[in-house]
Short mmCIF file of C-alpha atoms in Angstrom, two decimals:
data_model
loop_
_atom_site.label_atom_id
_atom_site.label_comp_id
_atom_site.label_asym_id
_atom_site.label_seq_id
_atom_site.Cartn_x
_atom_site.Cartn_y
_atom_site.Cartn_z
CA UNK A 1 8.48 23.49 -0.68
CA UNK A 2 9.56 20.12 0.61
CA UNK A 3 12.82 18.66 -0.60
CA UNK A 4 11.25 15.28 -1.35
CA UNK A 5 8.31 13.99 -3.37
CA UNK A 6 6.23 12.90 -0.40
CA UNK A 7 5.42 16.24 1.19
CA UNK A 8 3.02 15.79 4.12
CA UNK A 9 1.37 19.09 3.13
CA UNK A 10 0.13 17.43 -0.07
CA UNK A 11 -2.60 15.71 1.94
CA UNK A 12 -4.27 19.11 2.24
CA UNK A 13 -5.08 18.78 -1.48
CA UNK A 14 -7.56 16.04 -0.64
CA UNK A 15 -10.05 18.83 0.11
CA UNK A 16 -9.66 20.03 -3.48
CA UNK A 17 -10.06 16.50 -4.77
CA UNK A 18 -13.23 16.07 -2.71
CA UNK A 19 -14.70 19.22 -4.20
CA UNK A 20 -13.66 18.27 -7.74
CA UNK A 21 -14.99 14.68 -7.63
CA UNK A 22 -17.28 14.29 -4.61
CA UNK A 23 -18.83 10.92 -5.53
CA UNK A 24 -15.48 9.35 -6.31
CA UNK A 25 -13.96 10.82 -3.17
CA UNK A 26 -16.73 9.35 -1.02
CA UNK A 27 -16.32 5.95 -2.69
CA UNK A 28 -12.60 6.08 -1.89
CA UNK A 29 -13.27 7.07 1.74
CA UNK A 30 -15.70 4.18 2.06
CA UNK A 31 -13.02 1.76 0.86
CA UNK A 32 -10.76 2.93 3.67
CA UNK A 33 -13.57 2.25 6.15
CA UNK A 34 -13.16 -1.45 5.36
CA UNK A 35 -9.94 -1.38 7.36
CA UNK A 36 -11.50 0.34 10.36
CA UNK A 37 -14.40 -2.10 10.66
CA UNK A 38 -14.75 -3.63 14.08
CA UNK A 39 -17.59 -6.01 13.20
CA UNK A 40 -15.90 -8.17 10.56
CA UNK A 41 -14.55 -11.70 10.82
CA UNK A 42 -11.02 -10.25 10.82
CA UNK A 43 -10.36 -8.25 14.00
CA UNK A 44 -9.40 -4.58 13.59
CA UNK A 45 -5.82 -5.14 14.76
CA UNK A 46 -5.26 -7.72 12.04
CA UNK A 47 -6.93 -5.49 9.45
CA UNK A 48 -4.48 -2.72 10.36
CA UNK A 49 -1.51 -5.10 10.28
CA UNK A 50 -2.58 -6.28 6.83
CA UNK A 51 -2.87 -2.63 5.80
CA UNK A 52 0.64 -1.93 7.14
CA UNK A 53 2.02 -4.85 5.16
CA UNK A 54 0.29 -3.78 1.95
CA UNK A 55 1.29 -0.15 2.52
CA UNK A 56 4.92 -1.15 2.87
CA UNK A 57 4.70 -3.38 -0.21
CA UNK A 58 3.20 -0.62 -2.37
CA UNK A 59 5.49 1.95 -0.73
CA UNK A 60 2.84 4.53 0.17
CA UNK A 61 4.31 6.74 2.91
CA UNK A 62 0.97 8.30 3.81
CA UNK A 63 -0.63 4.84 4.08
CA UNK A 64 2.29 3.52 6.14
CA UNK A 65 1.90 6.35 8.64
CA UNK A 66 -1.88 6.06 8.89
CA UNK A 67 -1.93 2.29 9.30
CA UNK A 68 1.07 2.04 11.63
CA UNK A 69 -0.73 4.49 13.91
CA UNK A 70 -4.01 2.62 13.39
CA UNK A 71 -2.33 -0.67 14.24
CA UNK A 72 -0.91 0.78 17.43
CA UNK A 73 -4.32 2.15 18.41
CA UNK A 74 -5.80 -1.31 17.75
CA UNK A 75 -3.28 -2.93 20.09
CA UNK A 76 -0.53 -4.08 17.73
CA UNK A 77 3.01 -4.35 19.05
CA UNK A 78 6.29 -3.17 17.56
CA UNK A 79 7.12 -6.82 16.93
CA UNK A 80 3.90 -7.28 14.93
CA UNK A 81 4.64 -4.18 12.84
CA UNK A 82 8.12 -5.54 12.15
CA UNK A 83 6.82 -8.97 11.17
CA UNK A 84 4.17 -7.40 8.93
CA UNK A 85 6.96 -5.45 7.24
CA UNK A 86 8.97 -8.61 6.61
CA UNK A 87 5.87 -10.35 5.23
CA UNK A 88 5.64 -7.47 2.73
CA UNK A 89 9.34 -7.82 1.93
CA UNK A 90 8.92 -11.54 1.30
CA UNK A 91 6.00 -10.91 -1.05
CA UNK A 92 7.95 -8.22 -2.92
CA UNK A 93 10.94 -10.54 -3.22
CA UNK A 94 8.72 -13.35 -4.46
CA UNK A 95 7.13 -11.04 -7.00
CA UNK A 96 10.55 -9.95 -8.23
CA UNK A 97 11.67 -13.55 -8.66
CA UNK A 98 8.53 -14.64 -10.46
CA UNK A 99 8.60 -11.56 -12.68
CA UNK A 100 12.19 -12.50 -13.40
CA UNK A 101 10.85 -15.67 -14.99
CA UNK A 102 8.84 -13.45 -17.34
CA UNK A 103 11.99 -11.53 -18.25
CA UNK A 104 13.71 -14.83 -19.02
CA UNK A 105 10.71 -15.96 -21.11
CA UNK A 106 10.75 -12.75 -23.17
CA UNK A 107 14.52 -13.01 -23.56
CA UNK A 108 14.16 -16.59 -24.81
CA UNK A 109 11.31 -15.63 -27.15
CA UNK A 110 13.47 -12.86 -28.59
CA UNK A 111 16.34 -15.28 -29.07
CA UNK A 112 13.98 -17.75 -30.81
CA UNK A 113 12.65 -15.01 -33.10
CA UNK A 114 16.19 -13.91 -33.94
CA UNK A 115 17.20 -17.47 -34.81
CA UNK A 116 14.22 -17.85 -37.18
CA UNK A 117 15.01 -14.60 -39.03
#
């Protein structure tokens, strides 16, 4: 047993998931093929860098590993991986700040409701 939640051996369970829901599994696999396309308007390297950035933002360790390796295979540099990571960090920070405005709105609405009671 791993001493963390993200045990690399868990990926082996994908075989079970494929057997349990084959149509859904294939649909999911086909979504991942969007990233690997070489014939789209966005070159493969950029697709992988976008995937790295999103993977970091959603904090998926399996995705981070797969797409960091995919980006390297597509010709990305360490500098590009680092910049993609900071793009993700900026988006996460922006989301936290804008969600903070929601917290302030709900706080104010609660204060308004309390004043009317």
